[in-house]
N, CA, C and O atoms as a DFTB+ gen file, in Angstrom:
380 C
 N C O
     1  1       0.817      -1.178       0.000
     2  2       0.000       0.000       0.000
     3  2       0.860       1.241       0.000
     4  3       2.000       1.335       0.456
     5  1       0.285       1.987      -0.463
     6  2       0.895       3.833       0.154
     7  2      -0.072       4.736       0.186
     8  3      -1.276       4.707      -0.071
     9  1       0.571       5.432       0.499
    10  2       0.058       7.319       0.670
    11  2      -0.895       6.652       2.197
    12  3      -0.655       5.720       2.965
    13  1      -2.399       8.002       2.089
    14  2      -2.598       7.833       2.958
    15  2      -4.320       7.423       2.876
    16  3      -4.525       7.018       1.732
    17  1      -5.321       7.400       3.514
    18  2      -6.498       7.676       3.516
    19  2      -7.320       7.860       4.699
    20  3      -6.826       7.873       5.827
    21  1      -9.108       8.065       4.375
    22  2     -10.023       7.835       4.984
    23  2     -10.000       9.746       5.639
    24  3      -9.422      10.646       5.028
    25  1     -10.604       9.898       6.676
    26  2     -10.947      11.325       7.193
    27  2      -9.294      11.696       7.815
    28  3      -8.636      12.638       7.373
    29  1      -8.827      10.805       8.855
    30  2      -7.895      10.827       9.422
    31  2      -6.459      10.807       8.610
    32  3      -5.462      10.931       9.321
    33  1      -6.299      10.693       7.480
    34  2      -5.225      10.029       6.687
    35  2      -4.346       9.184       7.171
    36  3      -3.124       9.328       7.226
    37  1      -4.894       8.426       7.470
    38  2      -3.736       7.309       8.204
    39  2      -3.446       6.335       6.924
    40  3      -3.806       6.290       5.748
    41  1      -2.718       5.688       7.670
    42  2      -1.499       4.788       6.305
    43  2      -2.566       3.914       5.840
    44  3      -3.126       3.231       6.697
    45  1      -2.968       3.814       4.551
    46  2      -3.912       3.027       3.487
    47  2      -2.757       1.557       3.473
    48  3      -1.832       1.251       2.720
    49  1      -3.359       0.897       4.700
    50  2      -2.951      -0.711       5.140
    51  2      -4.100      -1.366       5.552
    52  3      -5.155      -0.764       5.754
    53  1      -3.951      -2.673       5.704
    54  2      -5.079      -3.286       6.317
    55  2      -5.341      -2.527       7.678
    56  3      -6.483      -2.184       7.985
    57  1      -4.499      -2.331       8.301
    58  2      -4.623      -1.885       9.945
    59  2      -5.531      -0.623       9.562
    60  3      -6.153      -0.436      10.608
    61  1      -5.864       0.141       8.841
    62  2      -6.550       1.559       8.676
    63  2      -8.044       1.492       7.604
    64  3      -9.156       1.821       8.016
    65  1      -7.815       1.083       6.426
    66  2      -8.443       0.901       5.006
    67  2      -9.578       0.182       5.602
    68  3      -9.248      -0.933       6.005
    69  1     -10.861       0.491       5.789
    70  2     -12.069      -0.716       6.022
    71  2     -12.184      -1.894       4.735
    72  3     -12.757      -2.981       4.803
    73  1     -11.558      -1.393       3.726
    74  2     -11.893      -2.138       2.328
    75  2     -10.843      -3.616       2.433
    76  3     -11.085      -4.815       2.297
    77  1      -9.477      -2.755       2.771
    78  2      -8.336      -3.509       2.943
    79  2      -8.347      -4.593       4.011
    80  3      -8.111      -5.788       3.833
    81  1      -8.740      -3.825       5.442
    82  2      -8.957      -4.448       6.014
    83  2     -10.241      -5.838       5.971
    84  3      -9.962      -6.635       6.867
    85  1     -10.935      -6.079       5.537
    86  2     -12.255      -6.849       5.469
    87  2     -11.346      -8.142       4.215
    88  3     -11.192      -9.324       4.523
    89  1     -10.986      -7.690       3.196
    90  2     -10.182      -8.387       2.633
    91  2      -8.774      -9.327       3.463
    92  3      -8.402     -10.466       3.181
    93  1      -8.264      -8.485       4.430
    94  2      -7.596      -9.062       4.920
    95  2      -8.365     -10.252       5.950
    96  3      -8.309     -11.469       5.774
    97  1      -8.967      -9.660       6.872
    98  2      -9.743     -10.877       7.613
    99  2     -10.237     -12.405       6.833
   100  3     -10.281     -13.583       7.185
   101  1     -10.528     -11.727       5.740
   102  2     -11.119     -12.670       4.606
   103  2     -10.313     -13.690       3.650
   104  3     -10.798     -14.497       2.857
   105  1      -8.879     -13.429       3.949
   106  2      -7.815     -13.986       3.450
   107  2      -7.557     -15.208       4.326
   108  3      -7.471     -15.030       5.541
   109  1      -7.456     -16.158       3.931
   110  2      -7.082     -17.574       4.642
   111  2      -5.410     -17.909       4.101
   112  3      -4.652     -18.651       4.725
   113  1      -5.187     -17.468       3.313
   114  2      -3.696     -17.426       2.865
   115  2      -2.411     -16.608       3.217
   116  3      -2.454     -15.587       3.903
   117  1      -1.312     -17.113       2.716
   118  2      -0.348     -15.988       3.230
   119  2      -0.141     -14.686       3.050
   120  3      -0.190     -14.472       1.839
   121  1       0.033     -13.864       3.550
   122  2      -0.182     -12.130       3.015
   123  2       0.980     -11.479       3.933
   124  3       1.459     -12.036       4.921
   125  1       1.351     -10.219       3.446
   126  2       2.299      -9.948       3.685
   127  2       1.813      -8.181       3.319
   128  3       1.640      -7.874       2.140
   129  1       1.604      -6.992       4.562
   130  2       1.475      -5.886       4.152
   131  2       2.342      -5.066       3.760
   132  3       2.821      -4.671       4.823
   133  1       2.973      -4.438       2.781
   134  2       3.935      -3.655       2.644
   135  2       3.494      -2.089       2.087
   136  3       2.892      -1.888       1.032
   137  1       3.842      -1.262       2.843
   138  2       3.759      -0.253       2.989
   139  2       5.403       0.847       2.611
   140  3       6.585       0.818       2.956
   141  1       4.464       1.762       1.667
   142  2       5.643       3.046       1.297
   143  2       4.998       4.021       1.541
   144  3       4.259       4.417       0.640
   145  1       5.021       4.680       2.670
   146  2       4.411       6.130       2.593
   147  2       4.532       7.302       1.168
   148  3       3.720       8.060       0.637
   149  1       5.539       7.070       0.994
   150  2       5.181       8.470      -0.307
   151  2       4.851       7.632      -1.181
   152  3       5.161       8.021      -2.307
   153  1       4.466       6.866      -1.162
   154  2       3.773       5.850      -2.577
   155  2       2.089       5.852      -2.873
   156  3       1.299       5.742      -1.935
   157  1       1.783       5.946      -3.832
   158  2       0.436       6.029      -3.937
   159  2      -0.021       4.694      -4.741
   160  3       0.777       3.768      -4.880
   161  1      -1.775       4.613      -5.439
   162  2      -1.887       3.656      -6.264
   163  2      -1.276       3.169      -7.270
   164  3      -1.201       1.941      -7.316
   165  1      -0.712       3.903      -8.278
   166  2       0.014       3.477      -9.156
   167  2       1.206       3.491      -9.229
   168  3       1.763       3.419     -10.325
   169  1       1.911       3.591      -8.034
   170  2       3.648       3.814      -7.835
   171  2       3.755       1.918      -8.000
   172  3       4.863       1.400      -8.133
   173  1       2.811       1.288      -7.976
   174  2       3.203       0.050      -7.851
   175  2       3.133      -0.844      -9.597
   176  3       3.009      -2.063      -9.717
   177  1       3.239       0.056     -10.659
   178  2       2.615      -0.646     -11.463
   179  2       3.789       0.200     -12.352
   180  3       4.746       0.735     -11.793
   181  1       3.552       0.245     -13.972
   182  2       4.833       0.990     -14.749
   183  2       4.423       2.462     -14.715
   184  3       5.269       3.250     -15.138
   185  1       3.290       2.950     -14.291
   186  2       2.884       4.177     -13.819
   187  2       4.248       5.241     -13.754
   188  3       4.666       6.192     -14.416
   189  1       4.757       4.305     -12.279
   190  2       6.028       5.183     -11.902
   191  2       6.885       5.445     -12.695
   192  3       7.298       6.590     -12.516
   193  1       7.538       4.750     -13.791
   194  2       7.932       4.844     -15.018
   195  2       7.648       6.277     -15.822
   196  3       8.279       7.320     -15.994
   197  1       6.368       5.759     -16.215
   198  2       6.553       6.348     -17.049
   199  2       5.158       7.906     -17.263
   200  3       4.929       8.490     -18.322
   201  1       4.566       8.152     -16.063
   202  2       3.993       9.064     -15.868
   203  2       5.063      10.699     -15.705
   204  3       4.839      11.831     -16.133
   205  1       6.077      10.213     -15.006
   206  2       7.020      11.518     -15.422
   207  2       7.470      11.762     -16.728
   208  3       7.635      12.890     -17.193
   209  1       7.680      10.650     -17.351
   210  2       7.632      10.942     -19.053
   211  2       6.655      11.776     -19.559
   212  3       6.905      12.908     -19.973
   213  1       5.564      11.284     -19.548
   214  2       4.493      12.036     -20.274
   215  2       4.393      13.790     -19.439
   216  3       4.134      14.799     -20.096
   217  1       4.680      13.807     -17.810
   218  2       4.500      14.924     -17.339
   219  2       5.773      16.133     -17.940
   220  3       5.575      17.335     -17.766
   221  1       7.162      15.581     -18.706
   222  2       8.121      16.437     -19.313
   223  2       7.357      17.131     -20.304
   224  3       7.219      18.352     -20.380
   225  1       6.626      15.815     -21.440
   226  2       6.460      16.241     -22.320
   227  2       5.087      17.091     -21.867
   228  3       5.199      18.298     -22.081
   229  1       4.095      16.767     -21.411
   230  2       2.470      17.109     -21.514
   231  2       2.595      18.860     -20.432
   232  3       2.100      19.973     -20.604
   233  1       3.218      18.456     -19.706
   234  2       3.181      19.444     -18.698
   235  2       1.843      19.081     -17.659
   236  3       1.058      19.939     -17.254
   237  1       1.768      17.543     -17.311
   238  2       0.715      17.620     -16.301
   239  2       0.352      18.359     -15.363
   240  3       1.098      19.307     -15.118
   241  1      -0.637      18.226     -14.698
   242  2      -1.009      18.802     -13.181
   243  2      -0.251      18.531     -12.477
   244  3       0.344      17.533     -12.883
   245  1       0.248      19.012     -11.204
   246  2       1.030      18.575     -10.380
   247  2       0.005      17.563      -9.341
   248  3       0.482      16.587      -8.763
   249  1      -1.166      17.880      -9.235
   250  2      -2.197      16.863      -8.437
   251  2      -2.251      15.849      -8.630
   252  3      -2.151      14.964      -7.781
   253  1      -2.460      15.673     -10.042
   254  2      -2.424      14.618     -10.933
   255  2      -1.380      13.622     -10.837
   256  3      -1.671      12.479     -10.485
   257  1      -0.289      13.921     -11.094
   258  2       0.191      12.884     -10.733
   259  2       1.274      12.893      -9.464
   260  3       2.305      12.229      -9.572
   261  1       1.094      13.414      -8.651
   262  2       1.290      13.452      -7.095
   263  2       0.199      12.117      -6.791
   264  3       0.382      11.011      -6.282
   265  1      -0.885      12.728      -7.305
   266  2      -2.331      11.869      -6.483
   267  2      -2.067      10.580      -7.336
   268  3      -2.913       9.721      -7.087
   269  1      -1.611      10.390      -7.796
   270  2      -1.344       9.146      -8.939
   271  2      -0.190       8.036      -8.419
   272  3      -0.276       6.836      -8.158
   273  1       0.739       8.827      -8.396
   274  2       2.082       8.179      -8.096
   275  2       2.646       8.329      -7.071
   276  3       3.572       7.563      -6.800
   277  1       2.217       9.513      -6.036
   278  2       2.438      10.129      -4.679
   279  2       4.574      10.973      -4.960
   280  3       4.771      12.054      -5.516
   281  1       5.319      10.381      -4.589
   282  2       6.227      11.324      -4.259
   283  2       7.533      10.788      -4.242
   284  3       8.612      11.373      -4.337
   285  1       7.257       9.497      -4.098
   286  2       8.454       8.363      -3.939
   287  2       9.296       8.575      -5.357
   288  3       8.785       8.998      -6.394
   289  1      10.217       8.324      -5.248
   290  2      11.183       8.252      -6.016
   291  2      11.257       7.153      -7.254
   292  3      11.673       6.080      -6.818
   293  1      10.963       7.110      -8.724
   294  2      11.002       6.213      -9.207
   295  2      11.553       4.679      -8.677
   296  3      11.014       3.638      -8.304
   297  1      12.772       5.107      -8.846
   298  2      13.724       4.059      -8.972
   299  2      13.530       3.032      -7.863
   300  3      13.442       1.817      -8.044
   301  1      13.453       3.894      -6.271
   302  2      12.706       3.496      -5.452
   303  2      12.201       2.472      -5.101
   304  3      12.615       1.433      -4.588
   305  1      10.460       3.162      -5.691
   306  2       9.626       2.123      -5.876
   307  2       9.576       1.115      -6.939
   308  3       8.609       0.360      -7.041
   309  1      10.558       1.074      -7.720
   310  2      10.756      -0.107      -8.873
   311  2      11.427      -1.122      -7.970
   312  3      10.996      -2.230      -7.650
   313  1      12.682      -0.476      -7.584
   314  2      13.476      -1.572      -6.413
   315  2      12.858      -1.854      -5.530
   316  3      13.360      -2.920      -5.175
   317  1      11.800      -1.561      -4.662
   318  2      10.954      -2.286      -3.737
   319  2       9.876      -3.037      -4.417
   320  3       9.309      -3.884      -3.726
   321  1       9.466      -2.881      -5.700
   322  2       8.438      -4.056      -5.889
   323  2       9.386      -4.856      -6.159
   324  3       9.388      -5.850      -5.432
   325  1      10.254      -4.809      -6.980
   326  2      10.962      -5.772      -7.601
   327  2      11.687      -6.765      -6.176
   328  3      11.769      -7.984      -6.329
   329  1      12.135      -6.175      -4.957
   330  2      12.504      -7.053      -4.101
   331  2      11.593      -7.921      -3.689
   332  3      11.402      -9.118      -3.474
   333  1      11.097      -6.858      -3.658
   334  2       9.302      -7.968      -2.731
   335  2       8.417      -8.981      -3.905
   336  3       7.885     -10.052      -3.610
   337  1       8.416      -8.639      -4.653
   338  2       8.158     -10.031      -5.846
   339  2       9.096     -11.129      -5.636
   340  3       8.735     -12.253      -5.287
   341  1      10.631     -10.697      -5.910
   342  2      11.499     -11.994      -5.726
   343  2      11.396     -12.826      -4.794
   344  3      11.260     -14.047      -4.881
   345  1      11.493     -11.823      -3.389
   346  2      11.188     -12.515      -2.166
   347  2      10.032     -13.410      -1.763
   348  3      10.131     -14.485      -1.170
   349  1       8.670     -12.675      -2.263
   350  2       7.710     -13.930      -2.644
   351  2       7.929     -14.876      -2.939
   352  3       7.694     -15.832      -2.200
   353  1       8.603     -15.045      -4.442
   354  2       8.746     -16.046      -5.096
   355  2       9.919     -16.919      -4.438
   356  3       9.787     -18.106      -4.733
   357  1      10.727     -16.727      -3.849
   358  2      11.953     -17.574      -3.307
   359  2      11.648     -17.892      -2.384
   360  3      12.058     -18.992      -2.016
   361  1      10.521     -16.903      -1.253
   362  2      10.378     -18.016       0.208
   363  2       8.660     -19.087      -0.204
   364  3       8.218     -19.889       0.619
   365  1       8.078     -18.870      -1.368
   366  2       7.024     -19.790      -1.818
   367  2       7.925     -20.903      -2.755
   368  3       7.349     -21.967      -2.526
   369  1       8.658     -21.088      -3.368
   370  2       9.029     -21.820      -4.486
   371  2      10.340     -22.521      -4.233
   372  3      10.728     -23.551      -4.784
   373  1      11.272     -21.454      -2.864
   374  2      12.277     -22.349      -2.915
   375  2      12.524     -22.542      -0.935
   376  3      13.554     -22.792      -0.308
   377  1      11.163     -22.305      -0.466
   378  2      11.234     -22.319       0.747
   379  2      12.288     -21.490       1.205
   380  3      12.509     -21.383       2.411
């Protein structure tokens, strides 16, 4: 998860998110919350990539993609999904 939500803005995790949370209760499997504060919804996807591209050329809003991608640092958040995928995959596949 990142950034923040709800009235209070607290950290958009299971522990805060009613949505997140209910999903989590509802999970019988392994889960694992990871949290980036300056990260928003799409910092987790090629978003982060490549939304500053288009903001050189387009001259976006600054809301826009603040509220998009939040604040984190590309590279960053590429190197933290990318750890946390591997790590999935090596403590599921190779114990």
């Amino acid at each position: 998860g990142g950034g923040l939500s709800g009235r209070d803005r607290l950290p958009h995790t299971h522990r805060y998110a009613p949505d997140w949370r209910s999903l989590w209760e509802k999970s019988t499997g392994w889960k694992l919350d990871v949290y980036m504060p300056e990260a928003e919804h799409f910092s987790f996807a090629d978003h982060q990539a490549i939304l500053p591209q288009l903001d050189a050329k387009l001259g976006l809003p600054e809301w826009l993609v603040k509220g998009m991608i939040g604040t984190i640092e590309p590279g960053a958040a590429t190197a933290a999904v990318r750890a946390y995928a591997a790590a999935f995959f090596d403590f599921h596949l190779r114990g």
